[in-house]
CSV table of C-alpha atoms and ligand atoms in Angstrom, one decimal:
chain,number,residue,atom,x,y,z
A,1,MET,CA,18.0,50.4,11.0
A,2,SER,CA,18.6,49.5,14.6
A,3,ASN,CA,21.3,47.0,15.6
A,4,THR,CA,19.3,45.8,18.7
A,5,VAL,CA,17.0,42.8,18.8
A,6,PRO,CA,13.4,44.1,18.4
A,7,ALA,CA,11.0,43.3,21.3
A,8,GLY,CA,8.8,41.2,19.0
A,9,TYR,CA,11.7,39.1,17.6
A,10,ALA,CA,11.9,35.4,18.3
A,11,PRO,CA,13.7,32.7,16.3
A,12,LEU,CA,11.1,30.5,14.6
A,13,THR,CA,10.9,26.7,14.5
A,14,SER,CA,9.3,24.3,12.1
A,15,GLU,CA,6.5,24.1,14.6
A,16,SER,CA,5.9,27.8,15.2
A,17,LEU,CA,6.4,29.0,11.6
A,18,PRO,CA,2.9,28.0,10.2
A,19,SER,CA,1.0,30.0,12.8
A,20,TYR,CA,3.3,33.0,12.2
A,21,LEU,CA,2.9,32.8,8.4
A,22,SER,CA,-0.9,32.4,8.7
A,23,LYS,CA,-1.0,36.0,10.1
A,24,LYS,CA,1.8,37.4,7.9
A,25,LEU,CA,1.4,36.0,4.4
A,26,PRO,CA,0.2,38.7,1.9
A,27,SER,CA,-3.3,37.9,0.7
A,28,ASP,CA,-2.1,37.0,-2.8
A,29,LEU,CA,0.3,34.4,-1.5
A,30,VAL,CA,-1.8,31.3,-1.1
A,31,LEU,CA,0.0,28.2,0.0
A,32,GLY,CA,-3.2,26.1,0.0
A,33,GLY,CA,-4.8,24.1,2.9
A,34,GLU,CA,-4.8,24.9,6.6
A,35,PRO,CA,-1.5,25.9,8.3
A,36,LYS,CA,-1.5,22.6,10.2
A,37,GLU,CA,-1.4,20.8,6.8
A,38,TRP,CA,1.8,22.6,5.7
A,39,THR,CA,5.0,20.6,5.8
A,40,VAL,CA,7.9,22.7,7.2
A,41,LYS,CA,11.6,21.7,7.1
A,42,GLU,CA,14.5,23.7,8.4
A,43,VAL,CA,17.2,23.2,5.8
A,44,GLY,CA,19.7,26.0,6.5
A,45,ASP,CA,23.3,24.7,6.0
A,46,GLY,CA,24.9,28.1,5.5
A,47,ASN,CA,27.0,30.0,8.1
A,48,LEU,CA,24.4,32.5,9.2
A,49,ASN,CA,20.7,32.0,9.1
A,50,LEU,CA,17.7,29.8,9.6
A,51,VAL,CA,16.2,28.6,6.3
A,52,PHE,CA,12.8,26.9,6.1
A,53,ILE,CA,11.0,25.2,3.2
A,54,VAL,CA,7.2,25.5,3.7
A,55,GLU,CA,5.1,23.3,1.6
A,56,GLY,CA,1.4,24.0,1.3
A,57,LEU,CA,-1.1,22.0,-0.6
A,58,GLU,CA,-0.8,24.4,-3.6
A,59,LYS,CA,2.5,26.3,-3.3
A,60,THR,CA,5.9,25.9,-1.6
A,61,ILE,CA,7.9,28.9,-0.4
A,62,VAL,CA,11.3,29.5,1.3
A,63,VAL,CA,11.4,31.5,4.5
A,64,LYS,CA,14.7,32.9,5.7
A,65,GLN,CA,15.2,34.3,9.2
A,66,ALA,CA,18.3,36.0,10.6
A,67,LEU,CA,19.6,34.9,14.0
A,68,PRO,CA,21.2,37.5,16.4
A,69,TYR,CA,24.5,35.6,16.1
A,70,VAL,CA,26.6,33.7,13.5
A,71,ARG,CA,25.0,30.2,13.3
A,72,ALA,CA,28.2,28.5,12.3
A,73,ALA,CA,30.0,29.9,15.3
A,74,GLY,CA,27.3,29.9,18.0
A,75,GLU,CA,25.8,32.6,20.2
A,76,SER,CA,29.1,34.0,21.3
A,77,TRP,CA,29.6,35.6,17.9
A,78,LYS,CA,26.9,38.2,18.0
A,79,LEU,CA,25.5,39.6,14.7
A,80,SER,CA,22.7,42.1,14.2
A,81,LEU,CA,19.5,41.1,12.5
A,82,THR,CA,19.7,43.8,9.9
A,83,ARG,CA,21.2,41.5,7.3
A,84,ALA,CA,17.6,40.2,6.5
A,85,TYR,CA,16.7,43.8,5.4
A,86,PHE,CA,19.8,44.1,3.2
A,87,GLU,CA,19.4,40.7,1.6
A,88,TYR,CA,15.7,41.5,0.8
A,89,ASN,CA,16.7,44.8,-0.7
A,90,VAL,CA,19.6,43.5,-2.7
A,91,LEU,CA,17.4,40.7,-4.1
A,92,ASN,CA,14.9,43.3,-5.3
A,93,ILE,CA,17.6,45.6,-6.8
A,94,GLU,CA,19.3,42.6,-8.5
A,95,ALA,CA,16.0,41.4,-9.9
A,96,LYS,CA,15.3,44.9,-11.3
A,97,PHE,CA,18.5,44.7,-13.4
A,98,ALA,CA,19.1,41.0,-14.0
A,99,GLY,CA,15.5,39.9,-13.9
A,100,HIS,CA,13.7,37.0,-12.2
A,101,ARG,CA,15.3,34.6,-14.8
A,102,LEU,CA,18.5,35.0,-12.7
A,103,VAL,CA,17.3,36.2,-9.3
A,104,PRO,CA,14.5,34.6,-7.1
A,105,GLN,CA,11.3,36.5,-6.4
A,106,VAL,CA,10.8,37.8,-2.9
A,107,TYR,CA,7.3,37.9,-1.4
A,108,PHE,CA,7.5,39.8,1.9
A,109,TYR,CA,9.8,41.2,4.6
A,110,ASP,CA,9.1,41.5,8.3
A,111,GLN,CA,11.6,43.8,10.0
A,112,ASP,CA,10.6,42.9,13.6
A,113,MET,CA,11.2,39.2,13.0
A,114,ALA,CA,14.2,39.7,10.6
A,115,ILE,CA,12.4,37.4,8.1
A,116,PHE,CA,11.6,37.4,4.5
A,117,ALA,CA,9.9,34.9,2.2
A,118,MET,CA,11.0,34.0,-1.3
A,119,GLU,CA,10.5,31.7,-4.3
A,120,PHE,CA,11.1,28.0,-3.7
A,121,LEU,CA,13.6,26.9,-6.4
A,122,SER,CA,13.0,23.4,-7.6
A,123,PRO,CA,14.6,21.3,-8.9
A,124,HIS,CA,17.6,23.7,-8.5
A,125,VAL,CA,20.6,22.5,-6.6
A,126,ILE,CA,23.5,24.5,-5.0
A,127,LEU,CA,26.2,24.9,-7.7
A,128,ARG,CA,29.0,23.9,-5.3
A,129,LYS,CA,27.5,20.4,-4.8
A,130,GLU,CA,27.1,20.0,-8.6
A,131,LEU,CA,30.7,21.0,-9.2
A,132,ILE,CA,31.9,18.5,-6.6
A,133,ALA,CA,29.8,15.9,-8.4
A,134,GLY,CA,31.5,16.8,-11.7
A,135,LYS,CA,28.4,18.1,-13.5
A,136,THR,CA,28.5,20.5,-16.4
A,137,PHE,CA,26.1,23.4,-17.2
A,138,ALA,CA,25.5,24.7,-20.7
A,139,CYS,CA,24.2,28.2,-19.6
A,140,LEU,CA,26.2,28.8,-16.5
A,141,ALA,CA,28.9,31.1,-17.9
A,142,GLU,CA,26.4,33.1,-19.9
A,143,ASP,CA,24.1,33.5,-17.0
A,144,VAL,CA,26.7,34.5,-14.4
A,145,GLY,CA,28.4,36.8,-16.9
A,146,VAL,CA,25.1,38.5,-17.6
A,147,PHE,CA,24.2,38.7,-14.0
A,148,LEU,CA,27.5,40.4,-13.1
A,149,ALA,CA,27.3,42.8,-16.0
A,150,GLN,CA,23.7,43.8,-15.4
A,151,THR,CA,24.0,44.3,-11.6
A,152,LEU,CA,27.4,45.9,-11.6
A,153,PHE,CA,26.9,48.2,-14.6
A,154,HIS,CA,23.5,49.5,-13.6
A,155,THR,CA,24.5,50.4,-10.0
A,156,SER,CA,27.8,52.1,-10.9
A,157,ASP,CA,28.5,55.7,-11.9
A,158,ILE,CA,28.8,54.5,-15.5
A,159,GLY,CA,25.2,53.3,-15.7
A,160,MET,CA,23.3,55.0,-12.9
A,161,ASN,CA,22.8,58.7,-12.2
A,162,ALA,CA,25.0,60.1,-9.4
A,163,GLU,CA,22.2,61.0,-7.0
A,164,GLU,CA,20.6,57.5,-7.1
A,165,LYS,CA,24.1,55.9,-6.9
A,166,LYS,CA,25.0,58.0,-3.8
A,167,ALA,CA,21.7,57.0,-2.2
A,168,LEU,CA,22.7,53.3,-2.6
A,169,VAL,CA,26.1,54.0,-1.1
A,170,SER,CA,24.4,55.6,1.9
A,171,LYS,CA,21.7,52.8,2.3
A,172,PHE,CA,24.2,50.0,2.1
A,173,ALA,CA,26.9,51.6,4.2
A,174,VAL,CA,24.7,50.5,7.2
A,175,ASN,CA,25.5,46.9,6.3
A,176,HIS,CA,28.9,47.5,8.0
A,177,GLU,CA,28.7,44.4,10.2
A,178,LEU,CA,28.7,42.0,7.3
A,179,CYS,CA,31.4,44.1,5.6
A,180,LYS,CA,33.5,43.7,8.7
A,181,ILE,CA,33.2,39.9,8.6
A,182,THR,CA,34.6,40.1,5.0
A,183,GLU,CA,37.3,42.5,6.0
A,184,ASP,CA,38.4,40.3,8.8
A,185,LEU,CA,37.9,36.8,7.3
A,186,ILE,CA,39.1,37.5,3.8
A,187,PHE,CA,41.5,40.4,4.0
A,188,SER,CA,43.2,40.1,7.5
A,189,GLU,CA,43.0,36.8,9.3
A,190,PRO,CA,44.6,34.5,6.7
A,191,TYR,CA,47.7,36.7,7.0
A,192,PHE,CA,48.4,36.3,10.7
A,193,ASP,CA,48.0,33.7,13.4
A,194,ALA,CA,44.3,34.5,14.0
A,195,GLU,CA,42.4,32.4,16.5
A,196,ARG,CA,39.6,31.6,14.0
A,197,ASN,CA,41.9,30.3,11.3
A,198,ASN,CA,41.4,26.6,10.4
A,199,TRP,CA,43.6,24.9,7.9
A,200,THR,CA,44.5,21.2,7.2
A,201,SER,CA,47.0,20.7,10.0
A,202,PRO,CA,49.7,19.5,10.4
A,203,GLN,CA,50.0,18.9,6.6
A,204,LEU,CA,49.8,22.6,5.7
A,205,ASP,CA,51.4,24.1,8.8
A,206,ALA,CA,54.6,25.0,7.0
A,207,ASP,CA,52.7,26.5,4.0
A,208,VAL,CA,50.6,28.6,6.2
A,209,HIS,CA,53.6,29.9,8.3
A,210,LYS,CA,55.2,30.8,5.0
A,211,VAL,CA,52.1,32.9,4.0
A,212,TRP,CA,52.4,34.9,7.3
A,213,GLN,CA,56.0,35.8,6.4
A,214,ASP,CA,55.2,36.7,2.8
A,215,GLU,CA,55.6,40.4,2.8
A,216,GLU,CA,55.1,40.8,-0.9
A,217,MET,CA,51.7,39.0,-0.8
A,218,ILE,CA,50.6,40.6,2.4
A,219,GLN,CA,51.2,44.1,1.1
A,220,VAL,CA,48.9,43.4,-1.8
A,221,ALA,CA,46.3,41.8,0.5
A,222,MET,CA,46.3,44.9,2.7
A,223,ARG,CA,46.0,47.2,-0.3
A,224,TYR,CA,43.0,45.3,-1.5
A,225,LYS,CA,41.5,45.4,2.0
A,226,TYR,CA,41.7,49.2,1.7
A,227,LYS,CA,40.2,49.1,-1.7
A,228,PHE,CA,37.3,46.9,-0.4
A,229,MET,CA,36.7,49.4,2.4
A,230,THR,CA,36.9,52.6,0.3
A,231,GLU,CA,35.9,52.0,-3.3
A,232,SER,CA,32.1,52.3,-3.7
A,233,GLN,CA,32.0,51.3,-7.3
A,234,ALA,CA,28.8,49.3,-7.6
A,235,LEU,CA,26.2,47.3,-5.6
A,236,LEU,CA,27.9,44.0,-4.9
A,237,HIS,CA,26.3,40.7,-4.1
A,238,GLY,CA,29.1,40.5,-1.6
A,239,ASP,CA,29.4,36.7,-1.3
A,240,LEU,CA,29.3,35.4,-4.8
A,241,HIS,CA,30.7,31.9,-4.4
A,242,SER,CA,29.4,28.6,-5.8
A,243,GLY,CA,27.3,28.1,-2.7
A,244,SER,CA,25.3,31.3,-3.5
A,245,ILE,CA,24.2,30.0,-6.9
A,246,MET,CA,21.5,27.4,-7.6
A,247,VAL,CA,21.3,25.6,-10.9
A,248,THR,CA,19.4,23.1,-13.0
A,249,GLU,CA,20.7,21.9,-16.4
A,250,SER,CA,19.3,25.0,-18.1
A,251,GLU,CA,18.7,27.6,-15.3
A,252,THR,CA,20.8,29.7,-13.0
A,253,LYS,CA,19.6,31.6,-9.9
A,254,VAL,CA,21.8,33.8,-7.7
A,255,ILE,CA,20.8,33.7,-4.1
A,256,ASP,CA,22.0,34.9,-0.6
A,257,PRO,CA,23.2,38.5,-1.2
A,258,GLU,CA,23.1,39.4,2.5
A,259,PHE,CA,26.7,40.7,2.3
A,260,GLY,CA,25.6,43.2,-0.4
A,261,PHE,CA,27.0,46.7,-0.2
A,262,MET,CA,28.6,49.3,-2.5
A,263,GLY,CA,32.1,48.1,-3.2
A,264,PRO,CA,34.7,47.3,-5.9
A,265,MET,CA,33.3,45.3,-8.8
A,266,ALA,CA,36.3,43.0,-8.9
A,267,PHE,CA,35.4,41.6,-5.5
A,268,ASP,CA,32.2,39.9,-6.8
A,269,ILE,CA,33.9,38.7,-10.1
A,270,GLY,CA,37.0,37.5,-8.2
A,271,ASN,CA,35.0,35.7,-5.6
A,272,TYR,CA,33.3,33.6,-8.3
A,273,VAL,CA,36.5,33.0,-10.2
A,274,GLY,CA,38.3,32.0,-7.0
A,275,ASN,CA,35.6,29.4,-6.2
A,276,LEU,CA,35.8,27.9,-9.7
A,277,LEU,CA,39.5,27.7,-9.2
A,278,MET,CA,39.0,25.9,-5.9
A,279,ALA,CA,36.7,23.4,-7.7
A,280,TYR,CA,39.6,23.0,-10.2
A,281,PHE,CA,42.2,22.3,-7.5
A,282,SER,CA,40.0,20.0,-5.4
A,283,ARG,CA,39.2,17.9,-8.4
A,284,PRO,CA,41.8,15.2,-7.8
A,285,GLY,CA,40.1,14.7,-4.4
A,286,TRP,CA,36.9,13.8,-6.0
A,287,GLU,CA,37.9,12.1,-9.3
A,288,SER,CA,40.5,9.4,-9.3
A,289,ASP,CA,40.4,8.7,-13.1
A,290,GLU,CA,43.1,11.0,-14.4
A,291,ALA,CA,41.6,11.6,-17.8
A,292,LYS,CA,38.2,12.4,-16.4
A,293,CYS,CA,39.8,14.7,-13.8
A,294,ASP,CA,41.8,16.6,-16.6
A,295,GLU,CA,38.7,16.9,-18.7
A,296,TYR,CA,36.6,18.4,-15.9
A,297,GLN,CA,39.5,20.8,-14.9
A,298,ARG,CA,39.6,22.0,-18.5
A,299,TYR,CA,35.8,22.6,-18.3
A,300,LEU,CA,36.3,24.7,-15.2
A,301,LEU,CA,39.0,26.8,-16.8
A,302,GLU,CA,36.7,27.3,-19.8
A,303,GLN,CA,34.0,28.4,-17.4
A,304,ILE,CA,36.2,31.1,-16.0
A,305,THR,CA,37.3,32.4,-19.4
A,306,SER,CA,33.7,32.3,-20.8
A,307,THR,CA,32.2,34.0,-17.8
A,308,TRP,CA,34.7,36.8,-18.0
A,309,HIS,CA,34.2,37.3,-21.7
A,310,VAL,CA,30.4,37.2,-21.4
A,311,PHE,CA,30.7,39.8,-18.6
A,312,VAL,CA,33.0,42.1,-20.7
A,313,THR,CA,30.8,41.8,-23.8
A,314,HIS,CA,27.6,42.5,-22.0
A,315,PHE,CA,29.0,45.3,-19.9
A,316,THR,CA,30.5,46.9,-23.0
A,317,GLN,CA,27.2,46.7,-24.8
A,318,LEU,CA,25.4,48.4,-21.9
A,319,TRP,CA,28.1,51.1,-21.8
A,320,ASN,CA,27.9,51.7,-25.5
A,321,ASP,CA,24.1,52.1,-25.3
A,322,LYS,CA,24.1,54.1,-22.0
A,323,GLN,CA,21.7,57.0,-21.5
A,324,GLN,CA,22.8,58.0,-18.0
A,325,GLY,CA,25.7,57.8,-15.6
A,326,ASP,CA,28.0,60.8,-15.0
A,327,ALA,CA,31.2,58.8,-15.3
A,328,TYR,CA,32.5,58.6,-18.8
A,329,PRO,CA,29.8,61.0,-19.9
A,330,VAL,CA,27.8,60.5,-23.1
A,331,GLU,CA,28.4,64.1,-24.2
A,332,ILE,CA,32.2,63.3,-24.4
A,333,TYR,CA,32.4,59.7,-25.5
A,334,GLN,CA,29.2,58.9,-27.5
A,335,GLN,CA,28.7,62.4,-29.0
A,336,GLY,CA,32.1,64.0,-28.8
A,337,LEU,CA,35.4,62.2,-29.2
A,338,GLY,CA,34.0,59.2,-30.9
A,339,GLU,CA,34.0,55.4,-30.9
A,340,LYS,CA,37.8,54.8,-30.9
A,341,VAL,CA,38.3,56.9,-27.8
A,342,LEU,CA,35.4,55.2,-26.0
A,343,GLN,CA,37.0,51.8,-26.9
A,344,ARG,CA,40.3,52.9,-25.5
A,345,ALA,CA,38.6,54.0,-22.2
A,346,GLN,CA,36.8,50.7,-22.0
A,347,SER,CA,39.9,48.7,-22.8
A,348,GLU,CA,41.8,50.4,-19.9
A,349,PHE,CA,38.8,49.9,-17.6
A,350,PHE,CA,38.6,46.2,-18.2
A,351,GLN,CA,42.4,45.7,-18.0
A,352,THR,CA,42.4,47.2,-14.5
A,353,LEU,CA,39.3,45.2,-13.6
A,354,LEU,CA,40.9,41.9,-14.8
A,355,GLU,CA,43.9,42.6,-12.7
A,356,GLU,CA,41.8,43.3,-9.6
A,357,THR,CA,39.6,40.3,-10.3
A,358,LEU,CA,42.6,38.0,-10.3
A,359,VAL,CA,43.9,39.4,-7.0
A,360,ASN,CA,40.5,39.0,-5.4
A,361,ALA,CA,40.2,35.5,-6.7
A,362,GLY,CA,43.6,34.7,-5.0
A,363,LEU,CA,42.5,36.3,-1.8
A,364,GLU,CA,39.3,34.3,-1.7
A,365,MET,CA,41.3,31.0,-2.3
A,366,ASN,CA,43.7,31.9,0.5
A,367,ARG,CA,41.0,32.6,3.0
A,368,ARG,CA,39.0,29.4,2.3
A,369,ILE,CA,42.1,27.3,2.8
A,370,ILE,CA,43.6,29.1,5.8
A,371,GLY,CA,40.7,31.0,7.4
A,372,PHE,CA,37.5,30.4,9.3
A,373,ALA,CA,35.0,29.5,6.6
A,374,GLY,CA,36.3,26.6,4.5
A,375,VAL,CA,34.5,25.2,1.4
A,376,ALA,CA,33.2,21.7,0.9
A,377,ASP,CA,35.2,21.3,-2.3
A,378,PHE,CA,38.3,20.9,0.0
A,379,LYS,CA,36.9,20.3,3.5
A,380,GLU,CA,34.9,17.2,2.5
A,381,ILE,CA,37.9,15.4,0.9
A,382,GLU,CA,38.3,12.8,3.7
A,383,ASN,CA,41.9,11.8,3.0
A,384,ALA,CA,43.8,14.7,4.7
A,385,GLU,CA,47.0,14.1,2.7
A,386,LEU,CA,45.2,14.2,-0.5
A,387,ARG,CA,43.2,17.3,0.6
A,388,ALA,CA,46.4,19.1,1.7
A,389,SER,CA,48.1,18.4,-1.6
A,390,CYS,CA,45.1,19.9,-3.5
A,391,GLU,CA,45.0,22.9,-1.2
A,392,ARG,CA,48.8,23.4,-1.5
A,393,ARG,CA,48.5,23.7,-5.3
A,394,ALA,CA,45.6,26.1,-4.9
A,395,LEU,CA,47.7,28.3,-2.5
A,396,LYS,CA,50.5,28.4,-5.1
A,397,LEU,CA,48.1,29.8,-7.8
A,398,ALA,CA,46.5,32.1,-5.2
A,399,ARG,CA,49.9,33.7,-4.5
A,400,GLU,CA,50.7,34.0,-8.2
A,401,LEU,CA,47.4,35.8,-8.8
A,402,ILE,CA,47.9,38.1,-5.9
A,403,VAL,CA,51.5,39.0,-6.6
A,404,ASN,CA,51.6,38.9,-10.4
A,405,ALA,CA,48.0,39.7,-11.5
A,406,LYS,CA,49.3,42.5,-13.7
A,407,GLU,CA,51.2,40.0,-15.9
A,408,TYR,CA,47.9,38.3,-17.0
A,409,LYS,CA,46.6,40.4,-19.9
A,410,GLU,CA,44.2,37.7,-20.9
A,411,ILE,CA,42.2,35.7,-18.3
A,412,ALA,CA,42.7,32.4,-20.2
A,413,THR,CA,46.5,32.5,-19.5
A,414,ILE,CA,45.9,31.8,-15.8
A,415,GLY,CA,45.1,28.2,-16.9
A,416,GLN,CA,48.7,27.6,-17.9
A,417,PHE,CA,49.9,28.5,-14.4
A,418,ALA,CA,47.1,26.5,-12.8
A,419,GLN,CA,48.2,23.4,-14.8
A,420,SER,CA,51.8,23.9,-13.8
A,421,CYS,CA,51.0,24.0,-10.1
B,501,SR1,C1,30.8,34.2,9.6
B,501,SR1,S1,30.3,34.0,8.0
B,501,SR1,C2,31.5,33.2,7.2
B,501,SR1,C3,31.4,33.2,5.7
B,501,SR1,O1,30.1,32.7,5.3
B,501,SR1,C4,29.6,33.5,4.3
B,501,SR1,O2,29.0,32.7,3.3
B,501,SR1,C5,30.7,34.4,3.8
B,501,SR1,O3,31.4,33.8,2.8
B,501,SR1,C6,31.4,34.6,5.1
B,501,SR1,O4,32.7,35.1,4.9
B,502,MG,MG1,25.5,32.9,2.2
């Protein structure tokens, strides 16, 4: 994987894409009609890439192309094109373990153009938008919990043989540029006066300055940065926030795993939990009716608890039934010491994972409020005073989770602290 821009690379436009696709589409992917009859819209609203919806007479697809820079920042923030390769590969691996019920299908990848095409999801909508609109989803916790369990278990040393797992570590180590973005934006910049930071000012100035002086919290953040950089536990999605999930009332699809690499499981779980907590704290900015606001906040807390419980139940089942994976070997646990000993090992494993999940959730909240890449849940609350008061409460819980994660033996108990903020 080279980090340079290939000679054949050029960013595509809605005008140039049909002609490119007419030469590149695999023969079994028929959009219908002539390329000039296709409707193309560029819809990318993420931080990094171009995203096109291409509608033929028979079929619609999504085409995603990496740019040699960070779209949200402009051409001065250079970024290699290799992320398209990693995203394409992570989508395939996730689909292998979680299935196309939860992960979109990908059709082709073109390395020179840093492009891949995938299933068009309709009528799916980005979860973050739906949470802001106060919608509820019957299958969301089950789907995200299963997605996490399937992808994390099967790519870890508990569920995968050591040779294959080390091959994944080596393959995804090359995604270091996107890891570096996470290392900087989540784990470092919120904790000092970094140029890219962007908080609600002046309302939160004092709160942010207090964070920079908070040795107790910063020491934990730095410990978790080190864990993120060194613990190759499982293949992570790497950016599992509510903007990386598309939903309908009955379906959930996880998209956008370009930050995928082999890292600590708690990073993915904590990212998701942190984003549900930001939906929780931003609620008063979107819902003025107090009773309705309370009700939706309760729903969000239940989502966190259920997602975690689904994850633990499903992961435990996979672990009980495992056939391979050199960690916690079958010969010792399933065939040797017996069920009780396996249960004790699992209980210890999940206790540690819960603690790490809560810390990562807190770190994700801090960075979205203080750092470069904010989230619409807060950023789009127009009244700055109201926004800042929501964010201030979120910062309070974030600190509690980072500093006192060990105290929370049950995930549901974080709800009490959240309500007290
Ligand atoms: C420069 S990229 C900023 C953020 O956008 C992505 O979605 C990730 O969350 C990243 O940290
Ligand atoms: Mg993304």
